[in-house]
Amino acid sequence: DAGVTQSPTHLIKTRGQQVTLRCSPKSGHDTVSWYQQALGQGPQFIFQYYEEEERQRGNFPDRFSGHQFPNYSSELNVNALLLGDSALYLCASSLPGQGGGYTFGSGTRLTVV
Amino acid sequence: KNEVEQSPQNLTAQEGEFITINCSYSVGISALHWLQQHPGGGIVSLFMLSSGKKKHGRLIATINIQEKHSSLHITASHPRDSAVYICAVSRNQFYFGTGTSLTVIP
């Protein structure tokens, strides 16, 4: 039973470029959440997708957008990259309505130069 | 102010020592989670608690709902326990602590 799969594992982009990160949830999970973890910090909630819609959003600018597909996989898009967007981006999947039961992916390490 | 506070931020222990990491939170929660993050980033869920105490191997997690406090204990610590341990609480989303970096020296 596959857990959460994220791709790519590492990525280097230039300031001003756009990036797309991908996440496949754990089998049976239909809710996907994205988190940004800057070096030395705890993860910060970006947004959550359920039924192909953004259900909740954290305090991130509109440059951060996402999408969920009918197979529950999800993408995180970041436009006009800034140096400060360099971070580990984590995806977690879950079933809706639970207080927990989250499964995390290994993350995508994004470096903006 | 962060909704979840952890202490200590950094911890170094000798192999075999008993380790305690503390977590306090200020919001209403559905559950509290202890997560482990190794270098390279992947996060593993260790425990999900809504009351009482849970034990898995050498790891024990407790929660006091009235005091909004949880502790993670590691008995007979081993160098392979070296990692960042993160406390997180969930309602509709996660609120994370900044983590405790644990180094266990042989």
Tab-separated table of C-alpha atoms in Angstrom:
chain	number	residue	atom	x	y	z
A	1	ASP	CA	0.000	0.000	0.000
A	2	ALA	CA	1.799	3.103	-1.248
A	3	GLY	CA	2.024	6.077	1.039
A	4	VAL	CA	2.097	9.658	-0.162
A	5	THR	CA	4.315	10.195	-3.186
A	6	GLN	CA	5.764	13.594	-4.040
A	7	SER	CA	7.691	14.644	-7.106
A	8	PRO	CA	10.231	15.855	-7.834
A	9	THR	CA	12.355	15.282	-4.724
A	10	HIS	CA	14.648	18.201	-5.450
A	11	LEU	CA	14.290	21.220	-7.695
A	12	ILE	CA	16.317	24.330	-8.462
A	13	LYS	CA	14.601	27.333	-10.027
A	14	THR	CA	15.551	30.887	-10.840
A	15	ARG	CA	13.895	33.874	-9.197
A	16	GLY	CA	10.835	34.919	-11.180
A	17	GLN	CA	10.176	31.486	-12.630
A	18	GLN	CA	7.151	29.292	-11.987
A	19	VAL	CA	7.181	25.833	-10.437
A	20	THR	CA	4.742	22.935	-10.168
A	21	LEU	CA	5.033	20.312	-7.459
A	22	ARG	CA	3.039	17.090	-7.486
A	23	CYS	CA	1.532	14.845	-4.836
A	24	SER	CA	-0.210	11.481	-5.016
A	25	PRO	CA	-2.149	10.693	-1.836
A	26	LYS	CA	-2.171	7.465	0.083
A	27	SER	CA	-4.572	4.915	-1.332
A	28	GLY	CA	-8.040	5.537	0.071
A	29	HIS	CA	-7.334	9.151	1.050
A	30	ASP	CA	-9.186	11.922	-0.745
A	31	THR	CA	-7.984	15.064	1.033
A	32	VAL	CA	-4.603	16.637	0.307
A	33	SER	CA	-2.884	19.368	2.304
A	34	TRP	CA	0.255	21.284	1.397
A	35	TYR	CA	2.809	22.722	3.818
A	36	GLN	CA	5.905	24.876	3.466
A	37	GLN	CA	8.816	24.253	5.798
A	38	ALA	CA	11.604	26.804	5.743
A	39	LEU	CA	14.999	25.719	7.035
A	40	GLY	CA	14.974	25.425	10.812
A	41	GLN	CA	11.254	26.154	11.085
A	42	GLY	CA	8.149	24.103	11.609
A	43	PRO	CA	5.862	23.463	8.645
A	44	GLN	CA	3.329	26.163	7.715
A	45	PHE	CA	-0.066	25.302	6.261
A	46	ILE	CA	-0.568	26.488	2.675
A	47	PHE	CA	-3.943	25.020	1.674
A	48	GLN	CA	-6.082	21.917	1.632
A	49	TYR	CA	-7.973	20.350	-1.264
A	50	TYR	CA	-11.024	18.133	-1.119
A	51	GLU	CA	-13.398	17.193	-3.937
A	52	GLU	CA	-11.196	19.134	-6.352
A	53	GLU	CA	-11.755	22.393	-4.483
A	54	GLU	CA	-9.626	24.462	-2.153
A	55	ARG	CA	-11.310	23.969	1.198
A	56	GLN	CA	-9.001	25.950	3.469
A	57	ARG	CA	-6.093	28.290	2.984
A	58	GLY	CA	-3.302	29.514	5.213
A	59	ASN	CA	-1.604	32.886	5.124
A	60	PHE	CA	0.083	32.576	1.736
A	61	PRO	CA	-0.109	35.010	-1.196
A	62	ASP	CA	-2.020	34.322	-4.400
A	63	ARG	CA	1.260	33.330	-6.067
A	64	PHE	CA	0.619	29.988	-4.404
A	65	SER	CA	-2.159	28.071	-6.112
A	66	GLY	CA	-3.183	24.490	-6.357
A	67	HIS	CA	-5.300	21.939	-8.033
A	68	GLN	CA	-6.773	18.553	-7.218
A	69	PHE	CA	-7.586	16.017	-9.905
A	70	PRO	CA	-10.433	13.471	-9.985
A	71	ASN	CA	-7.990	10.746	-8.888
A	72	TYR	CA	-7.288	12.880	-5.755
A	73	SER	CA	-3.724	13.722	-6.750
A	74	SER	CA	-2.765	17.340	-6.356
A	75	GLU	CA	-0.435	20.006	-7.674
A	76	LEU	CA	1.040	23.033	-5.968
A	77	ASN	CA	1.968	25.911	-8.273
A	78	VAL	CA	4.095	28.850	-7.269
A	79	ASN	CA	4.436	31.819	-9.629
A	80	ALA	CA	7.017	34.596	-9.685
A	81	LEU	CA	9.365	32.708	-7.390
A	82	LEU	CA	11.203	34.624	-4.708
A	83	LEU	CA	14.369	33.623	-2.930
A	84	GLY	CA	12.278	33.262	0.226
A	85	ASP	CA	10.216	30.531	-1.397
A	86	SER	CA	13.170	28.194	-0.965
A	87	ALA	CA	11.891	25.518	1.386
A	88	LEU	CA	10.791	21.935	1.799
A	89	TYR	CA	7.244	21.526	0.506
A	90	LEU	CA	5.350	18.742	2.205
A	91	CYS	CA	2.155	17.086	1.117
A	92	ALA	CA	-0.096	15.181	3.500
A	93	SER	CA	-3.171	13.149	2.694
A	94	SER	CA	-6.059	12.199	4.927
A	95	LEU	CA	-9.676	11.196	4.995
A	96	PRO	CA	-12.126	14.059	5.594
A	97	GLY	CA	-13.697	14.617	8.957
A	98	GLN	CA	-10.985	12.904	10.965
A	99	GLY	CA	-9.033	14.587	13.720
A	100	GLY	CA	-5.890	13.020	12.389
A	101	GLY	CA	-4.879	10.021	10.353
A	102	TYR	CA	-2.591	12.112	8.193
A	103	THR	CA	0.142	10.542	6.093
A	104	PHE	CA	3.019	12.743	4.992
A	105	GLY	CA	5.123	12.540	1.867
A	106	SER	CA	8.885	12.924	1.930
A	107	GLY	CA	8.685	16.407	0.479
A	108	THR	CA	10.099	18.383	-2.414
A	109	ARG	CA	13.168	20.490	-1.666
A	110	LEU	CA	12.852	23.703	-3.717
A	111	THR	CA	15.826	25.998	-4.039
A	112	VAL	CA	15.337	29.401	-5.673
A	113	VAL	CA	18.518	31.064	-6.884
B	1	LYS	CA	2.478	33.852	19.321
B	2	ASN	CA	2.667	30.314	17.978
B	3	GLU	CA	-0.311	28.115	18.727
B	4	VAL	CA	2.049	25.249	19.577
B	5	GLU	CA	5.155	25.641	21.703
B	6	GLN	CA	7.790	22.953	22.183
B	7	SER	CA	10.710	22.621	24.543
B	8	PRO	CA	13.578	22.200	24.473
B	9	GLN	CA	14.555	23.389	20.996
B	10	ASN	CA	17.732	21.343	21.045
B	11	LEU	CA	18.619	18.300	23.098
B	12	THR	CA	21.774	16.208	23.280
B	13	ALA	CA	21.739	12.958	25.210
B	14	GLN	CA	24.023	10.018	25.855
B	15	GLU	CA	22.917	6.658	24.527
B	16	GLY	CA	20.654	4.962	27.050
B	17	GLU	CA	19.306	8.137	28.643
B	18	PHE	CA	15.609	8.775	29.220
B	19	ILE	CA	14.433	11.717	27.116
B	20	THR	CA	11.409	13.984	27.505
B	21	ILE	CA	10.152	16.540	25.001
B	22	ASN	CA	7.316	18.850	26.023
B	23	CYS	CA	4.556	20.485	24.025
B	24	SER	CA	1.993	23.113	25.017
B	25	TYR	CA	-0.807	24.392	22.855
B	26	SER	CA	-3.275	27.218	23.070
B	27	VAL	CA	-6.090	26.241	20.694
B	28	GLY	CA	-8.909	23.765	20.868
B	29	ILE	CA	-7.919	20.553	19.153
B	30	SER	CA	-9.308	17.373	17.699
B	31	ALA	CA	-6.042	15.523	18.236
B	32	LEU	CA	-2.377	16.040	19.026
B	33	HIS	CA	0.333	14.457	16.908
B	34	TRP	CA	3.969	13.663	17.489
B	35	LEU	CA	5.956	13.549	14.266
B	36	GLN	CA	9.527	12.556	13.521
B	37	GLN	CA	11.555	14.203	10.795
B	38	HIS	CA	14.936	12.855	9.752
B	39	PRO	CA	17.542	14.811	7.764
B	40	GLY	CA	16.295	14.963	4.181
B	41	GLY	CA	12.830	15.969	5.256
B	42	GLY	CA	10.413	13.060	5.288
B	43	ILE	CA	7.958	13.177	8.170
B	44	VAL	CA	6.760	10.069	9.964
B	45	SER	CA	3.731	10.136	12.207
B	46	LEU	CA	4.616	8.594	15.593
B	47	PHE	CA	1.453	9.114	17.614
B	48	MET	CA	-1.987	10.632	17.376
B	49	LEU	CA	-3.537	11.366	20.778
B	50	SER	CA	-6.820	12.782	21.959
B	51	SER	CA	-6.522	11.650	25.581
B	52	GLY	CA	-4.402	9.647	27.976
B	53	LYS	CA	-1.276	7.828	26.968
B	54	LYS	CA	0.059	5.725	24.101
B	55	LYS	CA	3.142	3.514	23.909
B	56	HIS	CA	4.990	2.147	20.909
B	57	GLY	CA	8.217	0.336	21.598
B	58	ARG	CA	10.523	2.704	23.470
B	59	LEU	CA	8.317	5.716	22.757
B	60	ILE	CA	5.590	6.949	25.083
B	61	ALA	CA	3.290	9.905	24.488
B	62	THR	CA	0.973	11.464	27.032
B	63	ILE	CA	-1.546	14.274	26.854
B	64	ASN	CA	-3.336	16.345	29.486
B	65	ILE	CA	-6.318	17.975	27.802
B	66	GLN	CA	-7.168	20.223	30.744
B	67	GLU	CA	-3.643	21.624	30.905
B	68	LYS	CA	-3.206	21.637	27.100
B	69	HIS	CA	0.095	19.852	27.438
B	70	SER	CA	1.703	16.765	25.987
B	71	SER	CA	4.997	14.981	26.476
B	72	LEU	CA	6.963	12.567	24.316
B	73	HIS	CA	9.277	10.223	26.190
B	74	ILE	CA	12.013	8.042	24.742
B	75	THR	CA	13.349	5.309	26.991
B	76	ALA	CA	16.828	3.790	26.520
B	77	SER	CA	17.669	6.314	23.790
B	78	HIS	CA	19.752	5.195	20.832
B	79	PRO	CA	21.713	7.130	18.189
B	80	ARG	CA	19.141	6.135	15.577
B	81	ASP	CA	16.601	8.204	17.564
B	82	SER	CA	18.483	11.321	16.459
B	83	ALA	CA	15.962	13.405	14.527
B	84	VAL	CA	13.693	16.408	14.826
B	85	TYR	CA	10.549	15.687	16.801
B	86	ILE	CA	7.588	17.891	15.973
B	87	CYS	CA	4.433	18.385	17.992
B	88	ALA	CA	1.371	19.313	15.984
B	89	VAL	CA	-2.290	19.797	16.814
B	90	SER	CA	-5.139	19.332	14.412
B	91	ARG	CA	-8.583	20.821	14.071
B	92	ASN	CA	-9.401	21.403	10.438
B	93	GLN	CA	-5.707	21.780	9.702
B	94	PHE	CA	-2.420	21.227	11.422
B	95	TYR	CA	-0.692	23.739	13.663
B	96	PHE	CA	2.952	22.781	14.075
B	97	GLY	CA	5.536	23.430	16.731
B	98	THR	CA	8.992	24.388	15.544
B	99	GLY	CA	10.429	21.048	16.562
B	100	THR	CA	12.993	19.667	18.970
B	101	SER	CA	16.301	18.602	17.462
B	102	LEU	CA	17.503	15.501	19.306
B	103	THR	CA	21.042	14.146	19.039
B	104	VAL	CA	21.864	10.904	20.814
B	105	ILE	CA	25.578	10.324	21.233
B	106	PRO	CA	26.942	6.757	21.350
